[in-house]
Structures are given as C-alpha cells and as structure tokens.
Amino acid sequence: MSKSGRFSRLKKKVEKITGKPGPDSRVLEEAARILHDEVEYYDWVGFYIADPDQDELVLGPFVGEETDHTNIDYGEGICGQSADTEETFIVQNVAEADNYLSCSPEVKSEIVVPVFRSGEFVGEIDIDSHELAPFGPEDESFLESLAEVLAPFF
Ligand code: SME
C-alpha cells in the first residue's frame, strides 16, 4: 500500500480512539501504540508535554525503550529546538546533529512535531527510527495532522 493510503487509514484509526472517554494519557498512550506497531520504521513513539512556566518538556506516554530524557529544557536536543522554534524538526541522520540527546545507540533518525491547542504550544510528538532518512513529506504532513487530532489530550 502507498504511504498516503496507509497514513489515511492510520489517521482514521487514531481518530476513532479519540472519541473514547477516559483520562487524556490513555488516548496518547493508545495513539503511541498504534503508530509504533503499524509503521515499521517508527521505533520509539512518545509525547512530551510542555511546561511553559519552567521552559521545559516533560515526558508523557511513550512506546519503546526507556529514556533518561524525562525532562528537557527548551533549546536542548532536537525536542528542545522544536519547542523553541515551534516548528517540525527532522534529523535524517542523528550522527550529524550537534545538538542531539541520544536515547539509544540504535537510533539513526528522528522527527519532532510540535502540538498546538488554540494556537498555543502544548507539547510534541517525538519519533525515533532505527533507519537512516526514513522521514518524507508524507510523514511530516501525517504527523502534523495527527498533532491537531491529539492536541485536546495534551
Ligand atoms: N533525541 C531527543 C531526546 C528524546 S528521545 O529521543 C526519547 C532529542 O535530541 O531531543
């Protein structure tokens, strides 16, 4: 199936779970599980929640290896840079990134997508891959559209 076919099916699947009642973190947890299990190059999928008072990102639900990076200052690493610029940040080869926080030596690339609610930055979708340069424009627009769907649950 084409990437766009797969992604529109996945978007529907995630939209479905957002209709369920329950605590917010359950929705994010399920969304992380779906993305992790269904896209073979999404090896770590998680959410960081913004704490604007501290200029800090706090790790929320995730699926993948445990990480030491439970709190990240704005500006620090790929996640912190995305928080600063409020823009999607793609690193196709983390070995070439100079401001990068490593979670696992297996990770080769990363995409971070900011999440906004009523125009305000509330957190991020963070995805690590064990593949080099797997992220294309389809991933970017898919994840940016999911950020809108998931924003109420941050
Ligand atoms: N690599 C990230 C840190 C978070 S982990 O990928 C889970 C970064 O450079 O900000």
mmCIF file of C-alpha atoms and ligand atoms in Angstrom:
data_model
loop_
_atom_site.group_PDB
_atom_site.id
_atom_site.type_symbol
_atom_site.label_atom_id
_atom_site.label_comp_id
_atom_site.label_asym_id
_atom_site.label_seq_id
_atom_site.Cartn_x
_atom_site.Cartn_y
_atom_site.Cartn_z
ATOM 1 C CA MET A 1 0.000 0.000 0.000
ATOM 2 C CA SER A 2 1.234 3.527 -0.710
ATOM 3 C CA LYS A 3 2.390 5.686 2.185
ATOM 4 C CA SER A 4 -0.533 8.046 1.714
ATOM 5 C CA GLY A 5 -3.017 5.132 1.683
ATOM 6 C CA ARG A 6 -1.534 3.702 4.869
ATOM 7 C CA PHE A 7 -1.414 7.066 6.569
ATOM 8 C CA SER A 8 -5.021 7.965 5.811
ATOM 9 C CA ARG A 9 -6.104 4.569 7.214
ATOM 10 C CA LEU A 10 -3.955 5.129 10.314
ATOM 11 C CA LYS A 11 -5.337 8.618 10.790
ATOM 12 C CA LYS A 12 -8.869 7.181 10.868
ATOM 13 C CA LYS A 13 -7.741 4.566 13.405
ATOM 14 C CA VAL A 14 -6.284 7.212 15.720
ATOM 15 C CA GLU A 15 -9.321 9.483 15.246
ATOM 16 C CA LYS A 16 -11.514 6.595 16.397
ATOM 17 C CA ILE A 17 -9.767 6.250 19.760
ATOM 18 C CA THR A 18 -10.026 9.965 20.441
ATOM 19 C CA GLY A 19 -13.800 9.509 20.678
ATOM 20 C CA LYS A 20 -13.432 7.260 23.722
ATOM 21 C CA PRO A 21 -13.988 8.666 27.178
ATOM 22 C CA GLY A 22 -11.167 8.341 29.708
ATOM 23 C CA PRO A 23 -8.125 10.127 31.044
ATOM 24 C CA ASP A 24 -6.100 12.037 28.494
ATOM 25 C CA SER A 25 -2.935 9.998 28.856
ATOM 26 C CA ARG A 26 -4.786 6.841 27.781
ATOM 27 C CA VAL A 27 -5.555 8.363 24.408
ATOM 28 C CA LEU A 28 -1.937 9.410 23.919
ATOM 29 C CA GLU A 29 -0.760 6.003 25.053
ATOM 30 C CA GLU A 30 -3.020 4.227 22.578
ATOM 31 C CA ALA A 31 -2.029 6.584 19.793
ATOM 32 C CA ALA A 32 1.669 5.913 20.511
ATOM 33 C CA ARG A 33 0.970 2.170 20.468
ATOM 34 C CA ILE A 34 -0.820 2.333 17.096
ATOM 35 C CA LEU A 35 1.932 4.386 15.459
ATOM 36 C CA HIS A 36 4.708 2.245 16.927
ATOM 37 C CA ASP A 37 3.075 -1.058 15.956
ATOM 38 C CA GLU A 38 1.931 -0.101 12.485
ATOM 39 C CA VAL A 39 4.797 1.863 10.989
ATOM 40 C CA GLU A 40 7.827 -0.402 10.929
ATOM 41 C CA TYR A 41 10.346 2.439 10.973
ATOM 42 C CA TYR A 42 8.675 4.235 13.939
ATOM 43 C CA ASP A 43 10.780 2.517 16.614
ATOM 44 C CA TRP A 44 10.178 4.879 19.530
ATOM 45 C CA VAL A 45 6.988 6.932 19.670
ATOM 46 C CA GLY A 46 6.274 9.285 22.513
ATOM 47 C CA PHE A 47 4.851 12.600 23.612
ATOM 48 C CA TYR A 48 6.461 15.443 25.502
ATOM 49 C CA ILE A 49 4.171 17.815 27.386
ATOM 50 C CA ALA A 50 5.148 21.498 27.558
ATOM 51 C CA ASP A 51 5.660 23.168 30.923
ATOM 52 C CA PRO A 52 5.815 26.828 29.846
ATOM 53 C CA ASP A 53 6.497 28.072 33.390
ATOM 54 C CA GLN A 54 9.756 26.116 33.512
ATOM 55 C CA ASP A 55 10.512 26.296 29.742
ATOM 56 C CA GLU A 56 10.726 22.543 29.976
ATOM 57 C CA LEU A 57 9.330 19.464 28.219
ATOM 58 C CA VAL A 58 8.123 16.615 30.400
ATOM 59 C CA LEU A 59 7.943 13.065 29.061
ATOM 60 C CA GLY A 60 4.390 11.776 28.675
ATOM 61 C CA PRO A 61 3.168 8.424 27.337
ATOM 62 C CA PHE A 62 5.574 6.577 25.049
ATOM 63 C CA VAL A 63 6.160 3.175 23.477
ATOM 64 C CA GLY A 64 9.731 1.963 23.043
ATOM 65 C CA GLU A 65 12.854 1.818 25.153
ATOM 66 C CA GLU A 66 13.053 3.636 28.477
ATOM 67 C CA THR A 67 14.761 7.010 28.153
ATOM 68 C CA ASP A 68 16.810 9.120 30.580
ATOM 69 C CA HIS A 69 15.409 12.238 28.936
ATOM 70 C CA THR A 70 12.300 12.670 31.051
ATOM 71 C CA ASN A 71 12.761 16.460 31.352
ATOM 72 C CA ILE A 72 14.239 18.504 28.513
ATOM 73 C CA ASP A 73 14.899 22.250 28.632
ATOM 74 C CA TYR A 74 13.711 24.324 25.687
ATOM 75 C CA GLY A 75 16.668 24.660 23.292
ATOM 76 C CA GLU A 76 18.205 21.358 24.350
ATOM 77 C CA GLY A 77 18.355 18.469 21.840
ATOM 78 C CA ILE A 78 16.031 18.039 18.884
ATOM 79 C CA CYS A 79 12.961 18.191 21.125
ATOM 80 C CA GLY A 80 14.085 21.405 22.815
ATOM 81 C CA GLN A 81 14.914 23.066 19.499
ATOM 82 C CA SER A 82 11.474 22.218 18.158
ATOM 83 C CA ALA A 83 9.980 23.718 21.338
ATOM 84 C CA ASP A 84 11.997 26.918 20.759
ATOM 85 C CA THR A 85 11.138 27.338 17.078
ATOM 86 C CA GLU A 86 7.645 25.755 17.325
ATOM 87 C CA GLU A 87 8.396 24.023 14.039
ATOM 88 C CA THR A 88 8.685 20.412 12.905
ATOM 89 C CA PHE A 89 12.278 19.259 13.177
ATOM 90 C CA ILE A 90 13.544 16.325 11.095
ATOM 91 C CA VAL A 91 17.004 14.842 11.550
ATOM 92 C CA GLN A 92 17.643 12.183 8.911
ATOM 93 C CA ASN A 93 20.999 11.195 10.456
ATOM 94 C CA VAL A 94 21.447 11.888 14.164
ATOM 95 C CA ALA A 95 25.227 11.253 13.857
ATOM 96 C CA GLU A 96 25.401 14.579 12.007
ATOM 97 C CA ALA A 97 23.341 16.571 14.535
ATOM 98 C CA ASP A 98 25.363 18.588 17.019
ATOM 99 C CA ASN A 99 22.531 19.437 19.421
ATOM 100 C CA TYR A 100 21.119 15.965 19.974
ATOM 101 C CA LEU A 101 20.257 13.939 23.096
ATOM 102 C CA SER A 102 20.844 10.252 22.487
ATOM 103 C CA CYS A 103 18.380 7.734 23.911
ATOM 104 C CA SER A 104 19.797 4.602 22.342
ATOM 105 C CA PRO A 105 22.748 3.857 20.030
ATOM 106 C CA GLU A 106 20.301 2.129 17.671
ATOM 107 C CA VAL A 107 18.509 5.373 16.829
ATOM 108 C CA LYS A 108 19.547 6.792 13.451
ATOM 109 C CA SER A 109 16.946 9.469 12.776
ATOM 110 C CA GLU A 110 14.230 11.485 14.483
ATOM 111 C CA ILE A 111 11.179 13.625 13.751
ATOM 112 C CA VAL A 112 9.656 16.016 16.258
ATOM 113 C CA VAL A 113 6.302 17.680 15.557
ATOM 114 C CA PRO A 114 5.003 20.482 17.776
ATOM 115 C CA VAL A 115 1.422 20.320 19.041
ATOM 116 C CA PHE A 116 -0.719 23.455 19.413
ATOM 117 C CA ARG A 117 -4.022 23.996 21.169
ATOM 118 C CA SER A 118 -5.798 27.280 20.429
ATOM 119 C CA GLY A 119 -2.557 28.480 18.872
ATOM 120 C CA GLU A 120 -0.510 27.746 21.977
ATOM 121 C CA PHE A 121 2.403 25.279 22.035
ATOM 122 C CA VAL A 122 1.369 22.428 24.364
ATOM 123 C CA GLY A 123 3.835 19.656 23.557
ATOM 124 C CA GLU A 124 5.321 17.415 20.909
ATOM 125 C CA ILE A 125 5.093 14.131 19.070
ATOM 126 C CA ASP A 126 8.583 12.592 19.055
ATOM 127 C CA ILE A 127 9.503 9.631 16.855
ATOM 128 C CA ASP A 128 12.872 7.865 16.645
ATOM 129 C CA SER A 129 13.791 5.446 13.879
ATOM 130 C CA HIS A 130 16.476 2.808 13.584
ATOM 131 C CA GLU A 131 16.609 3.601 9.865
ATOM 132 C CA LEU A 132 18.551 6.380 8.192
ATOM 133 C CA ALA A 133 16.487 9.065 6.454
ATOM 134 C CA PRO A 134 13.075 7.343 6.549
ATOM 135 C CA PHE A 135 11.014 10.506 7.025
ATOM 136 C CA GLY A 136 9.444 12.117 3.966
ATOM 137 C CA PRO A 137 6.904 14.872 3.380
ATOM 138 C CA GLU A 138 4.076 12.340 3.895
ATOM 139 C CA ASP A 139 5.303 11.561 7.406
ATOM 140 C CA GLU A 140 5.509 15.257 8.152
ATOM 141 C CA SER A 141 2.002 16.105 6.971
ATOM 142 C CA PHE A 142 0.529 12.944 8.524
ATOM 143 C CA LEU A 143 2.068 13.695 11.930
ATOM 144 C CA GLU A 144 1.149 17.386 11.747
ATOM 145 C CA SER A 145 -2.468 16.415 11.087
ATOM 146 C CA LEU A 146 -2.347 13.940 13.988
ATOM 147 C CA ALA A 147 -0.982 16.702 16.198
ATOM 148 C CA GLU A 148 -4.258 18.571 15.579
ATOM 149 C CA VAL A 149 -6.342 15.466 16.363
ATOM 150 C CA LEU A 150 -4.406 14.743 19.576
ATOM 151 C CA ALA A 151 -3.994 18.328 20.822
ATOM 152 C CA PRO A 152 -7.046 18.193 23.137
ATOM 153 C CA PHE A 153 -5.410 15.317 25.047
ATOM 154 C CA PHE A 154 -2.171 17.112 25.936
HETATM 155 N N1 SME B 1 16.580 12.578 20.981
HETATM 156 C C1 SME B 1 15.790 13.574 21.654
HETATM 157 C C2 SME B 1 15.604 13.254 23.101
HETATM 158 C C3 SME B 1 14.388 12.477 23.389
HETATM 159 S S1 SME B 1 14.490 10.857 22.957
HETATM 160 O O1 SME B 1 14.591 10.709 21.503
HETATM 161 C C4 SME B 1 13.294 9.936 23.537
HETATM 162 C C5 SME B 1 16.412 14.945 21.483
HETATM 163 O O2 SME B 1 17.519 15.080 20.958
HETATM 164 O O3 SME B 1 15.780 15.906 21.884
#
